[in-house]
Coordinates of C-alpha atoms in Angstrom, one line a residue:
X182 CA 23.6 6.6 -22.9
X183 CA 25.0 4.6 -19.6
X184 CA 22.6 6.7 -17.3
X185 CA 19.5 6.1 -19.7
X186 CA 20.4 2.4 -19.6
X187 CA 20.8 2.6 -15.9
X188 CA 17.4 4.1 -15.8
X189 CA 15.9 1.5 -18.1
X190 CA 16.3 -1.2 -15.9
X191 CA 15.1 1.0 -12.6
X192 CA 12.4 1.0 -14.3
X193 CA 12.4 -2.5 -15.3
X194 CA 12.5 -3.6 -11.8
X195 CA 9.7 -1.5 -10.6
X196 CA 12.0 1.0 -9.0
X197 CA 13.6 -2.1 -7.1
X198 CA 10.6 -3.6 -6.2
X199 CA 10.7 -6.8 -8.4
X200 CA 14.1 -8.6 -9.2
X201 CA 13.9 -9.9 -12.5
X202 CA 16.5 -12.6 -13.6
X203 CA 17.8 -13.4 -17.0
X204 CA 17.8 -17.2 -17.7
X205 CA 18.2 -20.0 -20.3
X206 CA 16.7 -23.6 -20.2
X207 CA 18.7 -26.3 -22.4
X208 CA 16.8 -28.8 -23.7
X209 CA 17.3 -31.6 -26.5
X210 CA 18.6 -31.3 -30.1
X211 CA 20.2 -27.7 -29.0
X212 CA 17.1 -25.9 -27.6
X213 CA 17.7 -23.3 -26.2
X214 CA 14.5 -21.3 -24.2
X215 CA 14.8 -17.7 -23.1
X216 CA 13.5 -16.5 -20.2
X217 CA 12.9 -13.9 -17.8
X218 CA 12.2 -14.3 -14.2
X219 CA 10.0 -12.1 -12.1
X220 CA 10.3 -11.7 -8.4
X221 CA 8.3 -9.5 -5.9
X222 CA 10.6 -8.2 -3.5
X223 CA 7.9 -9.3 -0.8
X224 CA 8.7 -13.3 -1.9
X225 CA 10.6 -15.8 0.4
X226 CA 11.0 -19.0 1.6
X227 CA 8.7 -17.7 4.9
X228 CA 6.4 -15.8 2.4
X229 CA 5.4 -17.7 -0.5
X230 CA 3.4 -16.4 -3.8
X231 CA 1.6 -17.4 -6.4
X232 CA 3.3 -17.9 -10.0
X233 CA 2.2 -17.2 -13.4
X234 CA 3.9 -19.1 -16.7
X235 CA 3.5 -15.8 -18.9
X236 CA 3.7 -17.5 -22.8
X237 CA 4.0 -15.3 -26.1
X238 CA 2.1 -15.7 -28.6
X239 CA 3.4 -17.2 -31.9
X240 CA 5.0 -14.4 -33.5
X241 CA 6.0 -12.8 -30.4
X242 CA 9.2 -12.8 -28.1
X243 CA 9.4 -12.5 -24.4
X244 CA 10.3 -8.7 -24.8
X245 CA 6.7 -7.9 -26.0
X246 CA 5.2 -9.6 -22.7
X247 CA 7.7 -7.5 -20.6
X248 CA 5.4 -5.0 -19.4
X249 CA 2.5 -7.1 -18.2
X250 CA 5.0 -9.9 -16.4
X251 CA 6.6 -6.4 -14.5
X252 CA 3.0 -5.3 -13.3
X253 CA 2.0 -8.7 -12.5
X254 CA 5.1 -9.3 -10.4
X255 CA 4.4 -5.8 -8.4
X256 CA 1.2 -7.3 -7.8
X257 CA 2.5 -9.7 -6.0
X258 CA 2.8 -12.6 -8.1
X259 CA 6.1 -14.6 -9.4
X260 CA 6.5 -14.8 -13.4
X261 CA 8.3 -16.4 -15.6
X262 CA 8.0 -14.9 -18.8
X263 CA 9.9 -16.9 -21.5
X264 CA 9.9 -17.1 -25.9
X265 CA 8.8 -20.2 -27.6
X266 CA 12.0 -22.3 -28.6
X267 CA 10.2 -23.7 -31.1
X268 CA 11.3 -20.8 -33.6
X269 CA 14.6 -22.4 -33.8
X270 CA 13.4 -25.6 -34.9
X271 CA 11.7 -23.9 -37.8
X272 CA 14.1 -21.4 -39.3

């Protein structure tokens, strides 16, 4: 289990490639928004990219979105990938 878990996120990072970053953005009333960060390994302060705001649809979370944000990073391109807060408002 630890070395297919270990393997998972190898692959989630494009085989090191793209450093991706768990976050969380606090906002009013207890909002809380989820979010992962995509970075090309070829991004720095000297090298800049272009970024995508990767959104889920409605009945989605972040996880679904996962795959494409991972290609799009290896591509070159920064992405933040985060779910809708808006769920816990409703439920």
């Amino acid at each position: 289990m630890i070395g297919g878990g270990a393997f998972a996120s190898y692959v989630n990072s494009d085989f090191g490639f793209v450093h991706v970053y768990q976050i969380a953005i606090y906002g009013d009333h207890d909002a809380v928004i989820s979010a992962m960060l995509y970075l090309p390994s070829t991004a720095s302060t000297k090298h800049p990219v272009p970024a995508i705001l990767a959104v889920n649809g409605w009945n989605n979370q972040k996880e679904f979105m996962q795959n494409v944000a991972i290609e799009l990073a290896r591509r070159g391109y920064v992405v933040f990938n985060g779910s809708l807060w808006a769920w816990a408002l409703w439920w």
